[in-house]
C-alpha positions as CSV (number, residue, x, y, z in Angstrom):
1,X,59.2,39.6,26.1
2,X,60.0,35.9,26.0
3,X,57.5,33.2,24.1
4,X,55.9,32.0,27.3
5,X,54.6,35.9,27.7
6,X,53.5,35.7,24.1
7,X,51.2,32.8,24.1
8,X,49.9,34.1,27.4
9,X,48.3,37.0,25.8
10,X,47.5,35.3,22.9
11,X,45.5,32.5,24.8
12,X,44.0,35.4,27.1
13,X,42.8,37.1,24.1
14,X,41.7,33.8,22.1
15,X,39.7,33.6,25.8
16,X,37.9,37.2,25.6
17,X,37.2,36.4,21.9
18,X,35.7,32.9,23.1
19,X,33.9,34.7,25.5
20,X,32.3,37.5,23.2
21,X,31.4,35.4,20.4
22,X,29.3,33.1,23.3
23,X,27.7,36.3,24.3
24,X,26.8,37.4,21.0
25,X,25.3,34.3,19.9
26,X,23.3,34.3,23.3
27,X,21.9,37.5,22.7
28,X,20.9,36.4,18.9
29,X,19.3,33.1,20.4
30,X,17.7,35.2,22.6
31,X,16.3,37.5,19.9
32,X,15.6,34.9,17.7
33,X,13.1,33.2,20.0
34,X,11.4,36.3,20.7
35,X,11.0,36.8,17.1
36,X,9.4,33.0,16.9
37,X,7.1,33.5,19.5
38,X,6.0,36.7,18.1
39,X,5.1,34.8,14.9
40,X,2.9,32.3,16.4
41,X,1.1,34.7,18.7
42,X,0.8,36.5,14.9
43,X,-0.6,33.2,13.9
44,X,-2.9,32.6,16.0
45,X,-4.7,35.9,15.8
46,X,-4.3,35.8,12.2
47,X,-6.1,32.4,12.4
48,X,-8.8,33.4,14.2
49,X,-9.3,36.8,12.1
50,X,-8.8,35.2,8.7
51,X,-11.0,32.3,9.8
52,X,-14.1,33.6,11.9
53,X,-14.0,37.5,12.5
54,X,-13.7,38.8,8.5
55,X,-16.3,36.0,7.4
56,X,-18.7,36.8,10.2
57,X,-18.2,40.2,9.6
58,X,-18.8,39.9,5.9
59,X,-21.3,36.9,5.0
60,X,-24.5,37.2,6.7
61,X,-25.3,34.0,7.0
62,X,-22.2,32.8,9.1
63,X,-22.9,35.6,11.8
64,X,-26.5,34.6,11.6
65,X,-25.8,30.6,11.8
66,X,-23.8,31.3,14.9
67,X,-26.1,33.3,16.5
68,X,-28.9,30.7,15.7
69,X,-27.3,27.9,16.9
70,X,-25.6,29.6,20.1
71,X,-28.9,30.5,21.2
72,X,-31.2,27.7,19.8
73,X,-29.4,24.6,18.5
74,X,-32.8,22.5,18.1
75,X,-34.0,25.1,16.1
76,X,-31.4,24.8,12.9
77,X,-32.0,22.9,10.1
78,X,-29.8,19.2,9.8
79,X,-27.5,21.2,7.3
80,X,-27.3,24.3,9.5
81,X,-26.3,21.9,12.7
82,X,-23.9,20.7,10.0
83,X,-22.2,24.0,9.5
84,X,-23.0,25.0,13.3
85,X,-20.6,21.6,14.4
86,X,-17.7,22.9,12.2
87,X,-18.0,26.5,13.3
88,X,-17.7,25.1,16.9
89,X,-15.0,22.7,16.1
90,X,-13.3,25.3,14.7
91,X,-13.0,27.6,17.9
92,X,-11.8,24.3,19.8
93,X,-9.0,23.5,17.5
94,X,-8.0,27.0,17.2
95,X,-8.0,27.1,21.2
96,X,-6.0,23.5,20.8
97,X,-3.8,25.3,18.6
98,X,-2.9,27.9,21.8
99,X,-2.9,25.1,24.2
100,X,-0.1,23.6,22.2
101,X,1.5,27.0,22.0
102,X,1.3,27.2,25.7
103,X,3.2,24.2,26.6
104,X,5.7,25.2,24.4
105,X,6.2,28.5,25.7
106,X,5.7,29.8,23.0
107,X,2.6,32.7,24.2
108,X,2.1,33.6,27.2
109,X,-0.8,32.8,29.8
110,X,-2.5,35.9,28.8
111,X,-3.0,35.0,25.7
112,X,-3.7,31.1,26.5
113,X,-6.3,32.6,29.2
114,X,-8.0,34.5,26.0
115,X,-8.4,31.4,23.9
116,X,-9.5,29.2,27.3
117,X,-12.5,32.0,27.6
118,X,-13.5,32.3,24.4
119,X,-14.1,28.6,24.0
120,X,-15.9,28.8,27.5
121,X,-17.9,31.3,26.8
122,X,-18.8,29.8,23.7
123,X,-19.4,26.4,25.7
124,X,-21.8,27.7,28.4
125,X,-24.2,29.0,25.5
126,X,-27.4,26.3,25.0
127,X,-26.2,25.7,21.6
128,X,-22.6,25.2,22.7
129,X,-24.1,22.8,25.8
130,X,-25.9,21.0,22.7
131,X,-23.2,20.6,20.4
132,X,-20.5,19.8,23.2
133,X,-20.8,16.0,22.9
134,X,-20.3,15.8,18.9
135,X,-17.2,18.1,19.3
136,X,-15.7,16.4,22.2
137,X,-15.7,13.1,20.3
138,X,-14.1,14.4,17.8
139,X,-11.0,16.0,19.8
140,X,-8.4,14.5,21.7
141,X,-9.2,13.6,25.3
142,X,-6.4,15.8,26.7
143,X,-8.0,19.0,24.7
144,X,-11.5,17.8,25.6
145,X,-10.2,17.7,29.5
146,X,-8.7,20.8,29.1
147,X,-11.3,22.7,28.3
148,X,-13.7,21.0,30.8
149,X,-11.5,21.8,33.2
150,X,-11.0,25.0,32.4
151,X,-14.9,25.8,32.4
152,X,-15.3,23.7,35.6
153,X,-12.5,26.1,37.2
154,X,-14.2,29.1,35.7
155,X,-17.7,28.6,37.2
156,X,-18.7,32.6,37.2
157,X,-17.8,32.9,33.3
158,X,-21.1,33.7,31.7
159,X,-22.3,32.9,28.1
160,X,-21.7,34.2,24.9
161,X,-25.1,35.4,24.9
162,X,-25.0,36.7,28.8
163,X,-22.0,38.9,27.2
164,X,-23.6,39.8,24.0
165,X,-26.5,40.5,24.0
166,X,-26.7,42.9,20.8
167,X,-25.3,39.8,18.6
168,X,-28.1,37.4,19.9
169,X,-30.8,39.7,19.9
170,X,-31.7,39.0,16.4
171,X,-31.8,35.6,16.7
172,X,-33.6,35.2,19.5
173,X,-36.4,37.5,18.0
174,X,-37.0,35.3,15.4
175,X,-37.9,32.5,16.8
């Protein structure tokens, strides 16, 4: 075997090894994003568990206040219409949060569809049609658009109330 044979095999195999360590790393990229957007799906959930569903289903008076002020805004008190506008805030940022997510790629349009309902559904309430304007000029008009859009496209989806009956009822009782 002459020198020019040797390096041959040595450059081919310097090649496959090339070629295996590019494939390797692709598959750990690949992995690697799945495990990010896993995360932030994680997040987002967790945000909306940790931030609306334990406390509501806990305290009382934050499933009460949203139940009031879905149904009748007019009739909470200046401090509850306080604590009504950051509740509502709340469910728009956390739905900003996914539509950021969404352009990213980071979750997919099931779960951007999911946050895009939720705030509509939440929107087409009377309290939600009432506290609309103070939220929306609070957000950014590309969030704000969004969402109008999205509610505009969606004419059929019904309220929060329509949907739920058995959390409103209450409220609507005492009134």
């Amino acid at each position: 075997m002459n020198w020019d044979a040797i390096s041959a095999v040595g450059e081919i195999i310097g090649a496959i090894g090339v070629i295996g360590s590019l494939i390797y790393l692709a598959v750990q990229i690949r992995k690697s994003d799945q495990t990010v957007r896993a995360e932030r799906i994680q997040a987002l959930w967790d945000g909306c568990r940790d931030r609306l569903l334990a406390p509501g289903s806990i305290d009382p008076h934050i499933s009460d206040l949203a139940a009031k002020g879905l149904t009748n805004f007019e009739a909470l008190t200046n401090s509850e219409k306080r604590r009504f506008y950051y509740y509502f805030f709340e469910q728009c940022f956390q739905a900003q949060q996914a539509m950021s997510l969404y352009r990213a790629s980071l979750i997919p349009l099931e779960d951007y569809n999911a946050w895009m309902h939720y705030v509509g559904v939440l929107m087409q309430t009377p309290g939600g049609k009432e506290i609309w304007p103070h939220v929306e000029a609070t957000l950014t008009p590309r969030v704000t658009d969004e969402l109008v859009n999205w509610v505009s496209e969606n004419p059929e989806t019904q309220s929060m109330i329509e949907l739920n009956p058995f959390f409103f009822e209450p409220a609507q009782s005492s009134q």
